[in-house]
Amino acid sequence: MARMPRWVGLLGPILVGIAGAALALQAFAKTTVEAGPFQIQLEADFGRSVTDISLPPLGRLRADTHGAPLHLRASLREVDVEALQEGLRRGVDSVAAEVERNTAAETGRFAAWVVLVGIAGAAALGLLAFRDRWIAVLRATVAGLLAVALSVGSTAIGFDAAAFQAPSYTGSLRLVPQLFGPVQGAIERVGYFRDELRRVVAGAARAYAAVESNPLGRGDEVRVLHISDMHLSTLGYG
């Protein structure tokens, strides 16, 4: 019987390692971080070289931010309304700076977690596929490590945040270009938009306070705050 070519023996562990890393990333490469008044879930796995930001129920925006085959996702999970109101009293810029600072602090830890998950997945599938063939298991583990580490490193080095100046939108967020107009003219309207956003938030805060202080709501009644016709104002999407 002819011996199997050497490259075939090398290719098998490499494919197993990359597959194990991919499966592990899909299942476990996620974490939840506190970014100011927002709770955000970060996820990463092999896939299209884009970054998705999900803002339920408004929709999602996507940008081509990097070249590595790593699909990044950030999804808004919860909003601390009281903390957001307190932050807005200090100014919208203060909230934005806090979110940016907290997110930047967590990014490095998340990148390290993604690499560790990839290594573990490659090793686990290597052990399952090759059992006591330790050289093959080692090759699978190294292949998974290199695939994930190179993808993460390349993404970190080449990440282009400016790509979000021209993202694609889904859901109600498709109205964002209509709200701001062309990107070149958006900066001129940011000040006006921030002032109006403060008014909207302040009105909502007064409404919450009124509901809480209403003596009719001290029994077993179910209190409901009904806000309708949000679509009639583009500010409703803020």
Backbone as CSV, one residue per row, in Angstrom:
resi,resn,N_x,N_y,N_z,CA_x,CA_y,CA_z,C_x,C_y,C_z
1,MET,0.843,-1.198,0.000,0.000,0.000,0.000,0.881,1.252,0.000
2,ALA,0.556,2.213,-0.883,1.345,3.436,-0.978,1.155,4.286,0.276
3,ARG,2.275,4.899,0.674,2.206,5.765,1.845,1.455,7.052,1.511
4,MET,0.731,7.550,2.496,-0.013,8.793,2.310,0.970,9.954,2.229
5,PRO,0.791,10.857,1.247,1.696,12.003,1.144,1.771,12.780,2.454
6,ARG,2.951,13.342,2.722,3.175,14.049,3.978,2.222,15.228,4.135
7,TRP,1.946,15.904,3.025,1.127,17.106,3.126,-0.308,16.769,3.550
8,VAL,-0.760,15.560,3.222,-2.099,15.141,3.643,-2.139,14.976,5.158
9,GLY,-1.065,14.395,5.711,-1.002,14.233,7.155,-0.924,15.557,7.891
10,LEU,-0.374,16.568,7.251,-0.300,17.900,7.859,-1.611,18.667,7.697
11,LEU,-2.259,18.494,6.558,-3.468,19.253,6.266,-4.613,18.873,7.197
12,GLY,-4.733,17.571,7.520,-5.826,17.128,8.382,-5.862,17.850,9.722
13,PRO,-4.769,17.846,10.500,-4.767,18.563,11.776,-5.021,20.059,11.632
14,ILE,-4.512,20.650,10.567,-4.731,22.087,10.367,-6.212,22.385,10.192
15,LEU,-6.873,21.596,9.345,-8.308,21.814,9.119,-9.116,21.553,10.392
16,VAL,-8.739,20.501,11.139,-9.431,20.191,12.384,-9.243,21.327,13.388
17,GLY,-8.025,21.857,13.487,-7.763,22.948,14.422,-8.558,24.194,14.100
18,ILE,-8.599,24.566,12.821,-9.350,25.759,12.426,-10.846,25.545,12.644
19,ALA,-11.331,24.340,12.329,-12.752,24.045,12.545,-13.098,24.101,14.026
20,GLY,-12.231,23.534,14.872,-12.481,23.570,16.312,-12.502,24.986,16.842
21,ALA,-11.563,25.811,16.372,-11.537,27.213,16.796,-12.801,27.931,16.350
22,ALA,-13.242,27.683,15.122,-14.440,28.338,14.603,-15.678,27.968,15.412
23,LEU,-15.823,26.684,15.720,-16.978,26.241,16.506,-16.958,26.858,17.903
24,ALA,-15.782,26.915,18.514,-15.671,27.474,19.856,-15.990,28.965,19.853
25,LEU,-15.505,29.687,18.851,-15.792,31.127,18.778,-17.297,31.370,18.653
26,GLN,-17.923,30.585,17.815,-19.359,30.762,17.606,-20.149,30.532,18.882
27,ALA,-19.685,29.620,19.713,-20.430,29.270,20.920,-20.047,30.111,22.134
28,PHE,-18.757,30.466,22.257,-18.292,31.024,23.528,-17.590,32.375,23.440
29,ALA,-17.286,32.869,22.247,-16.546,34.127,22.134,-17.494,35.310,22.274
30,LYS,-17.975,35.505,23.486,-18.896,36.606,23.752,-18.740,37.032,25.201
31,THR,-19.031,38.268,25.465,-18.979,38.790,26.829,-19.893,40.003,26.913
32,THR,-20.311,40.325,28.117,-21.160,41.496,28.350,-20.363,42.523,29.133
33,VAL,-20.359,43.762,28.657,-19.592,44.826,29.304,-20.521,45.973,29.678
34,GLU,-20.112,46.703,30.710,-20.822,47.903,31.125,-20.123,49.096,30.492
35,ALA,-20.837,49.831,29.654,-20.280,51.005,28.993,-21.129,52.212,29.363
36,GLY,-20.768,52.853,30.469,-21.585,53.957,30.947,-22.953,53.434,31.357
37,PRO,-24.027,54.074,30.892,-25.375,53.615,31.255,-25.858,52.444,30.416
38,PHE,-25.023,51.924,29.531,-25.435,50.867,28.616,-24.756,49.536,28.968
39,GLN,-25.499,48.446,28.784,-24.946,47.103,28.886,-24.874,46.537,27.474
40,ILE,-23.668,46.183,27.054,-23.424,45.801,25.663,-22.823,44.399,25.615
41,GLN,-23.353,43.570,24.727,-22.785,42.236,24.513,-21.873,42.269,23.293
42,LEU,-20.630,41.835,23.483,-19.658,41.760,22.400,-19.517,40.314,21.950
43,GLU,-19.433,40.096,20.639,-19.277,38.755,20.085,-18.307,38.801,18.912
44,ALA,-17.638,37.684,18.682,-16.719,37.586,17.544,-16.651,36.145,17.076
45,ASP,-16.647,35.958,15.765,-16.413,34.629,15.202,-15.900,34.788,13.780
46,PHE,-15.456,33.684,13.194,-14.986,33.743,11.812,-16.167,34.039,10.897
47,GLY,-15.926,34.900,9.927,-16.991,35.247,9.002,-16.636,36.492,8.213
48,ARG,-17.667,37.154,7.721,-17.470,38.342,6.907,-16.756,39.437,7.693
49,SER,-15.873,40.155,7.041,-15.038,41.167,7.693,-15.810,42.460,7.924
50,VAL,-16.776,42.416,8.834,-17.601,43.589,9.117,-17.815,43.699,10.626
51,THR,-18.285,44.878,11.035,-18.708,45.093,12.417,-20.176,45.465,12.408
52,ASP,-20.979,44.723,13.174,-22.409,44.991,13.303,-22.676,45.596,14.676
53,ILE,-23.467,46.657,14.710,-23.934,47.238,15.958,-25.451,47.146,15.965
54,SER,-26.000,46.375,16.900,-27.447,46.162,16.982,-28.025,47.025,18.096
55,LEU,-29.069,47.767,17.751,-29.756,48.627,18.713,-31.237,48.261,18.722
56,PRO,-31.582,47.133,19.335,-32.989,46.710,19.336,-33.846,47.690,20.121
57,PRO,-35.078,47.961,19.664,-35.736,47.372,18.493,-35.559,48.209,17.226
58,LEU,-34.624,49.159,17.235,-34.497,50.084,16.117,-33.879,49.443,14.884
59,GLY,-32.977,48.494,15.087,-32.355,47.874,13.932,-30.858,47.716,14.127
60,ARG,-30.132,47.714,13.027,-28.707,47.423,13.064,-27.975,48.268,12.037
61,LEU,-26.742,48.666,12.374,-25.889,49.292,11.377,-24.636,48.458,11.205
62,ARG,-24.129,48.419,9.979,-22.996,47.571,9.629,-21.985,48.382,8.849
63,ALA,-20.689,48.143,9.155,-19.629,48.848,8.440,-18.493,47.885,8.133
64,ASP,-17.831,48.113,6.991,-16.668,47.311,6.605,-15.437,47.908,7.280
65,THR,-15.164,47.469,8.498,-14.160,48.123,9.329,-12.771,47.495,9.260
66,HIS,-12.644,46.284,8.727,-11.354,45.610,8.755,-11.296,44.574,7.643
67,GLY,-10.122,43.981,7.452,-9.942,43.034,6.360,-9.854,41.590,6.789
68,ALA,-9.597,41.338,8.069,-9.456,39.957,8.552,-10.814,39.252,8.552
69,PRO,-10.817,37.923,8.390,-12.086,37.175,8.336,-12.700,36.985,9.719
70,LEU,-13.004,38.100,10.379,-13.565,38.067,11.724,-14.814,38.938,11.740
71,HIS,-15.921,38.344,12.152,-17.201,39.064,12.213,-17.391,39.555,13.646
72,LEU,-17.423,40.872,13.824,-17.582,41.472,15.144,-19.008,41.967,15.315
73,ARG,-19.555,41.772,16.517,-20.914,42.230,16.802,-20.966,42.881,18.177
74,ALA,-21.683,43.978,18.258,-21.949,44.641,19.539,-23.453,44.880,19.608
75,SER,-24.101,44.343,20.643,-25.557,44.428,20.757,-25.935,45.094,22.077
76,LEU,-26.789,46.104,21.989,-27.271,46.763,23.192,-28.247,45.841,23.908
77,ARG,-27.986,45.544,25.198,-28.828,44.645,25.974,-29.727,45.395,26.937
78,GLU,-29.186,46.340,27.676,-29.975,47.064,28.670,-29.518,48.513,28.730
79,VAL,-30.428,49.364,29.175,-30.115,50.781,29.381,-30.515,51.146,30.798
80,ASP,-29.573,51.696,31.555,-29.868,52.206,32.893,-30.408,53.620,32.724
81,VAL,-31.730,53.748,32.755,-32.368,55.029,32.441,-31.912,56.120,33.411
82,GLU,-31.847,55.793,34.701,-31.450,56.804,35.676,-30.020,57.279,35.430
83,ALA,-29.111,56.338,35.162,-27.730,56.712,34.883,-27.632,57.521,33.590
84,LEU,-28.445,57.160,32.594,-28.435,57.898,31.338,-28.924,59.328,31.548
85,GLN,-29.994,59.494,32.323,-30.502,60.831,32.604,-29.469,61.661,33.353
86,GLU,-28.807,61.034,34.336,-27.767,61.742,35.090,-26.628,62.155,34.167
87,GLY,-26.252,61.248,33.256,-25.188,61.572,32.323,-25.569,62.696,31.383
88,LEU,-26.816,62.687,30.913,-27.265,63.731,29.995,-27.337,65.086,30.690
89,ARG,-27.539,65.071,32.007,-27.514,66.348,32.730,-26.105,66.939,32.717
90,ARG,-25.108,66.057,32.653,-23.726,66.539,32.545,-23.378,66.900,31.112
91,GLY,-24.151,66.370,30.172,-23.911,66.669,28.768,-23.774,65.403,27.943
92,VAL,-24.249,65.468,26.687,-24.166,64.315,25.790,-22.708,63.910,25.564
93,ASP,-21.831,64.899,25.478,-20.414,64.584,25.270,-19.859,63.764,26.424
94,SER,-20.347,64.032,27.629,-19.896,63.279,28.797,-20.300,61.815,28.688
95,VAL,-21.542,61.558,28.257,-22.010,60.180,28.079,-21.179,59.477,27.007
96,ALA,-20.970,60.152,25.878,-20.202,59.548,24.783,-18.777,59.227,25.226
97,ALA,-18.154,60.133,25.983,-16.778,59.910,26.445,-16.711,58.730,27.408
98,GLU,-17.719,58.606,28.282,-17.728,57.496,29.227,-17.895,56.168,28.513
99,VAL,-18.795,56.121,27.534,-18.996,54.892,26.757,-17.710,54.509,26.029
100,GLU,-17.073,55.483,25.397,-15.835,55.210,24.663,-14.739,54.718,25.608
101,ARG,-14.622,55.349,26.772,-13.583,54.973,27.739,-13.801,53.548,28.253
102,ASN,-15.031,53.231,28.645,-15.321,51.901,29.175,-15.142,50.822,28.109
103,THR,-15.590,51.108,26.894,-15.471,50.127,25.812,-14.016,49.855,25.467
104,ALA,-13.211,50.917,25.419,-11.786,50.750,25.111,-11.093,49.910,26.172
105,ALA,-11.487,50.097,27.437,-10.867,49.337,28.524,-11.191,47.854,28.430
106,GLU,-12.366,47.517,27.893,-12.787,46.116,27.816,-12.326,45.425,26.539
107,THR,-11.959,46.200,25.527,-11.629,45.614,24.232,-10.443,44.666,24.312
108,GLY,-9.387,45.065,25.038,-8.207,44.214,25.152,-8.521,42.894,25.828
109,ARG,-9.312,42.943,26.917,-9.677,41.715,27.614,-10.522,40.809,26.729
110,PHE,-11.418,41.419,25.940,-12.249,40.611,25.053,-11.404,39.950,23.968
111,ALA,-10.435,40.680,23.423,-9.553,40.111,22.399,-8.785,38.910,22.957
112,ALA,-8.280,39.034,24.199,-7.558,37.918,24.825,-8.489,36.727,25.036
113,TRP,-9.736,37.001,25.423,-10.708,35.924,25.626,-11.003,35.197,24.317
114,VAL,-11.118,35.940,23.225,-11.376,35.328,21.918,-10.244,34.377,21.542
115,VAL,-9.004,34.797,21.772,-7.860,33.939,21.453,-7.870,32.679,22.316
116,LEU,-8.120,32.828,23.609,-8.161,31.668,24.503,-9.261,30.690,24.101
117,VAL,-10.425,31.211,23.737,-11.526,30.356,23.306,-11.134,29.592,22.044
118,GLY,-10.494,30.274,21.117,-10.063,29.617,19.885,-9.072,28.501,20.140
119,ILE,-8.101,28.746,21.033,-7.116,27.706,21.366,-7.812,26.491,21.993
120,ALA,-8.698,26.768,22.941,-9.397,25.668,23.619,-10.228,24.850,22.640
121,GLY,-10.906,25.518,21.721,-11.720,24.805,20.746,-10.875,23.949,19.815
122,ALA,-9.734,24.506,19.374,-8.861,23.743,18.484,-8.299,22.519,19.202
123,ALA,-7.879,22.689,20.459,-7.321,21.571,21.219,-8.376,20.506,21.483
124,ALA,-9.598,20.949,21.831,-10.658,19.991,22.148,-11.023,19.146,20.939
125,LEU,-11.187,19.788,19.788,-11.544,19.008,18.601,-10.366,18.151,18.144
126,GLY,-9.141,18.650,18.359,-7.968,17.849,18.021,-7.898,16.578,18.850
127,LEU,-8.180,16.713,20.145,-8.189,15.531,21.012,-9.288,14.554,20.606
128,LEU,-10.432,15.097,20.241,-11.543,14.235,19.851,-11.244,13.505,18.548
129,ALA,-10.560,14.192,17.622,-10.307,13.595,16.310,-9.099,12.656,16.309
130,PHE,-8.058,13.012,17.070,-6.801,12.255,16.969,-6.438,11.484,18.241
131,ARG,-7.186,11.706,19.327,-7.008,10.980,20.587,-5.555,11.025,21.066
132,ASP,-4.859,9.889,21.013,-3.504,9.852,21.576,-2.414,10.149,20.552
133,ARG,-2.783,10.652,19.397,-1.772,11.065,18.404,-1.389,12.515,18.737
134,TRP,-0.479,12.645,19.690,-0.221,13.948,20.296,0.376,14.956,19.321
135,ILE,1.149,14.500,18.377,1.713,15.437,17.396,0.589,16.068,16.570
136,ALA,-0.377,15.235,16.170,-1.509,15.754,15.400,-2.351,16.701,16.254
137,VAL,-2.539,16.361,17.533,-3.289,17.244,18.433,-2.575,18.581,18.578
138,LEU,-1.241,18.529,18.724,-0.460,19.763,18.856,-0.571,20.607,17.590
139,ARG,-0.493,19.961,16.438,-0.612,20.706,15.172,-1.984,21.359,15.046
140,ALA,-3.028,20.649,15.445,-4.379,21.219,15.394,-4.491,22.427,16.322
141,THR,-3.914,22.306,17.517,-3.974,23.407,18.479,-3.220,24.626,17.955
142,VAL,-2.036,24.407,17.412,-1.243,25.520,16.868,-1.957,26.164,15.687
143,ALA,-2.580,25.353,14.847,-3.303,25.895,13.692,-4.449,26.785,14.150
144,GLY,-5.208,26.328,15.155,-6.292,27.146,15.681,-5.780,28.428,16.302
145,LEU,-4.674,28.318,17.063,-4.073,29.505,17.685,-3.680,30.528,16.637
146,LEU,-2.974,30.078,15.597,-2.517,31.007,14.572,-3.694,31.649,13.835
147,ALA,-4.697,30.842,13.518,-5.848,31.391,12.782,-6.544,32.485,13.580
148,VAL,-6.775,32.223,14.863,-7.485,33.205,15.687,-6.597,34.399,16.023
149,ALA,-5.356,34.129,16.445,-4.465,35.213,16.856,-4.165,36.151,15.690
150,LEU,-3.928,35.608,14.509,-3.650,36.455,13.351,-4.879,37.279,12.964
151,SER,-6.059,36.670,13.059,-7.292,37.399,12.733,-7.534,38.540,13.722
152,VAL,-7.369,38.238,15.013,-7.580,39.262,16.035,-6.538,40.372,15.910
153,GLY,-5.275,39.985,15.740,-4.215,40.983,15.620,-4.388,41.866,14.400
154,SER,-4.719,41.257,13.267,-4.925,42.027,12.048,-6.107,42.980,12.185
155,THR,-7.170,42.517,12.850,-8.335,43.375,13.064,-7.991,44.557,13.955
156,ALA,-7.243,44.297,15.030,-6.869,45.369,15.950,-5.998,46.420,15.269
157,ILE,-5.068,45.961,14.439,-4.152,46.897,13.783,-4.852,47.681,12.680
158,GLY,-5.691,47.000,11.906,-6.288,47.652,10.738,-7.699,48.151,10.918
159,PHE,-8.221,48.135,12.159,-9.609,48.535,12.375,-9.810,49.995,11.982
160,ASP,-10.799,50.229,11.143,-11.075,51.570,10.619,-12.420,52.060,11.137
161,ALA,-12.387,52.810,12.242,-13.626,53.320,12.826,-14.311,54.317,11.907
162,ALA,-13.545,54.942,11.012,-14.137,55.918,10.093,-15.115,55.268,9.129
163,ALA,-15.086,53.929,9.018,-16.028,53.246,8.128,-17.468,53.472,8.560
164,PHE,-17.691,53.817,9.841,-19.047,54.064,10.312,-19.597,55.402,9.836
165,GLN,-18.797,56.172,9.110,-19.336,57.381,8.493,-20.254,57.040,7.319
166,ALA,-20.102,55.846,6.783,-20.957,55.424,5.670,-21.390,53.977,5.870
167,PRO,-22.140,53.680,6.938,-22.563,52.306,7.190,-23.822,51.955,6.415
168,SER,-24.199,50.684,6.452,-25.508,50.272,5.941,-26.418,50.064,7.142
169,TYR,-27.730,50.298,6.945,-28.691,50.247,8.038,-29.777,49.218,7.751
170,THR,-30.343,48.680,8.835,-31.561,47.873,8.726,-32.560,48.388,9.750
171,GLY,-33.827,48.068,9.542,-34.858,48.497,10.484,-35.082,49.996,10.453
172,SER,-35.548,50.533,11.569,-35.852,51.960,11.661,-34.619,52.826,11.537
173,LEU,-33.452,52.244,11.766,-32.219,53.027,11.643,-31.972,53.486,10.219
174,ARG,-32.720,52.942,9.264,-32.577,53.425,7.893,-32.992,54.878,7.761
175,LEU,-33.716,55.405,8.770,-34.113,56.808,8.749,-32.988,57.726,9.183
176,VAL,-31.890,57.178,9.687,-30.803,58.020,10.169,-30.267,58.956,9.090
177,PRO,-30.019,58.476,7.852,-29.546,59.410,6.832,-30.541,60.538,6.570
178,GLN,-31.852,60.267,6.698,-32.842,61.316,6.494,-32.810,62.314,7.647
179,LEU,-32.461,61.827,8.827,-32.410,62.708,9.985,-31.225,63.655,9.890
180,PHE,-30.061,63.119,9.534,-28.862,63.930,9.525,-28.509,64.484,8.152
181,GLY,-29.052,63.872,7.070,-28.659,64.308,5.754,-27.296,63.752,5.405
182,PRO,-26.654,64.316,4.388,-25.326,63.839,4.013,-24.350,63.960,5.176
183,VAL,-23.384,63.036,5.228,-22.415,63.044,6.319,-21.682,64.373,6.392
184,GLN,-21.401,64.984,5.227,-20.647,66.230,5.230,-21.372,67.339,5.976
185,GLY,-22.718,67.285,5.977,-23.471,68.339,6.641,-23.988,67.958,8.002
186,ALA,-23.690,66.733,8.421,-24.263,66.253,9.687,-23.748,67.031,10.881
187,ILE,-22.459,67.400,10.852,-21.858,68.063,12.005,-22.568,69.371,12.311
188,GLU,-23.049,70.055,11.269,-23.726,71.323,11.486,-25.024,71.151,12.251
189,ARG,-25.612,69.927,12.211,-26.911,69.711,12.841,-26.824,68.978,14.170
190,VAL,-25.603,68.536,14.538,-25.465,67.759,15.764,-25.868,68.577,16.981
191,GLY,-25.457,69.846,17.015,-25.805,70.686,18.162,-27.303,70.815,18.335
192,TYR,-28.017,71.052,17.236,-29.473,71.155,17.306,-30.089,69.842,17.758
193,PHE,-29.604,68.732,17.204,-30.160,67.431,17.554,-29.952,67.127,19.038
194,ARG,-28.758,67.462,19.565,-28.491,67.203,20.971,-29.433,67.997,21.861
195,ASP,-29.690,69.267,21.490,-30.611,70.082,22.290,-32.003,69.467,22.306
196,GLU,-32.457,69.004,21.151,-33.787,68.410,21.081,-33.834,67.074,21.825
197,LEU,-32.732,66.308,21.749,-32.684,65.041,22.455,-32.771,65.267,23.963
198,ARG,-32.099,66.314,24.451,-32.184,66.632,25.878,-33.616,66.944,26.277
199,ARG,-34.346,67.670,25.423,-35.733,68.006,25.722,-36.594,66.743,25.782
200,VAL,-36.349,65.810,24.839,-37.131,64.573,24.826,-36.879,63.774,26.103
201,VAL,-35.595,63.621,26.464,-35.254,62.849,27.662,-35.805,63.525,28.913
202,ALA,-35.704,64.865,28.981,-36.220,65.575,30.146,-37.729,65.385,30.274
203,GLY,-38.440,65.428,29.146,-39.880,65.209,29.183,-40.225,63.810,29.653
204,ALA,-39.460,62.815,29.179,-39.701,61.437,29.611,-39.440,61.286,31.105
205,ALA,-38.391,61.944,31.594,-38.079,61.862,33.023,-39.210,62.442,33.857
206,ARG,-39.774,63.576,33.420,-40.893,64.178,34.155,-42.100,63.260,34.129
207,ALA,-42.314,62.583,32.991,-43.445,61.656,32.895,-43.282,60.495,33.868
208,TYR,-42.047,59.928,33.948,-41.799,58.848,34.903,-42.034,59.325,36.333
209,ALA,-41.553,60.537,36.637,-41.702,61.069,37.990,-43.171,61.265,38.338
210,ALA,-43.955,61.725,37.374,-45.378,61.946,37.620,-46.096,60.634,37.890
211,VAL,-45.731,59.599,37.148,-46.362,58.305,37.361,-46.035,57.761,38.742
212,GLU,-44.772,57.899,39.145,-44.358,57.382,40.440,-45.023,58.103,41.601
213,SER,-45.282,59.419,41.448,-45.836,60.208,42.548,-47.359,60.221,42.563
214,ASN,-47.995,59.611,41.572,-49.446,59.622,41.481,-50.043,58.763,42.602
215,PRO,-50.850,59.343,43.482,-51.423,58.562,44.594,-52.366,57.466,44.133
216,LEU,-52.876,57.557,42.901,-53.796,56.533,42.411,-53.071,55.225,42.127
217,GLY,-51.752,55.293,42.090,-51.001,54.094,41.752,-50.397,53.398,42.947
218,ARG,-50.917,53.650,44.139,-50.327,53.065,45.331,-50.942,51.733,45.722
219,GLY,-52.010,51.314,45.050,-52.669,50.059,45.401,-52.169,48.924,44.549
220,ASP,-53.139,48.095,44.137,-52.773,46.937,43.321,-52.937,47.204,41.832
221,GLU,-53.124,48.475,41.479,-53.327,48.774,40.070,-52.057,48.494,39.271
222,VAL,-52.275,48.211,37.999,-51.163,48.067,37.069,-51.002,49.395,36.345
223,ARG,-49.828,50.011,36.493,-49.597,51.309,35.878,-48.923,51.124,34.523
224,VAL,-49.431,51.822,33.528,-48.918,51.709,32.168,-48.627,53.101,31.639
225,LEU,-47.426,53.290,31.113,-47.073,54.529,30.431,-47.130,54.255,28.938
226,HIS,-48.078,54.888,28.241,-48.303,54.647,26.815,-47.724,55.817,26.027
227,ILE,-46.770,55.509,25.161,-46.196,56.510,24.264,-46.483,56.056,22.844
228,SER,-47.144,56.900,22.072,-47.524,56.482,20.722,-47.057,57.500,19.692
229,ASP,-47.243,57.112,18.428,-46.927,57.980,17.287,-45.472,58.433,17.291
230,MET,-44.575,57.556,17.747,-43.147,57.903,17.721,-42.658,58.150,16.305
231,HIS,-43.321,57.466,15.358,-42.847,57.576,13.964,-43.126,58.946,13.367
232,LEU,-43.955,59.758,14.031,-44.287,61.063,13.483,-43.165,62.071,13.683
233,SER,-42.175,61.719,14.481,-41.055,62.609,14.710,-39.770,61.798,14.600
234,THR,-38.822,62.269,13.793,-37.560,61.557,13.660,-36.798,61.554,14.968
235,LEU,-37.110,62.496,15.875,-36.453,62.496,17.183,-36.845,61.280,17.991
236,GLY,-37.978,60.663,17.656,-38.408,59.479,18.370,-37.462,58.332,18.207
237,TYR,-36.662,58.348,17.158,-35.699,57.274,16.914,-34.414,57.491,17.677
238,GLY,-34.260,58.587,18.420,-33.072,58.788,19.253,-33.268,58.097,20.565
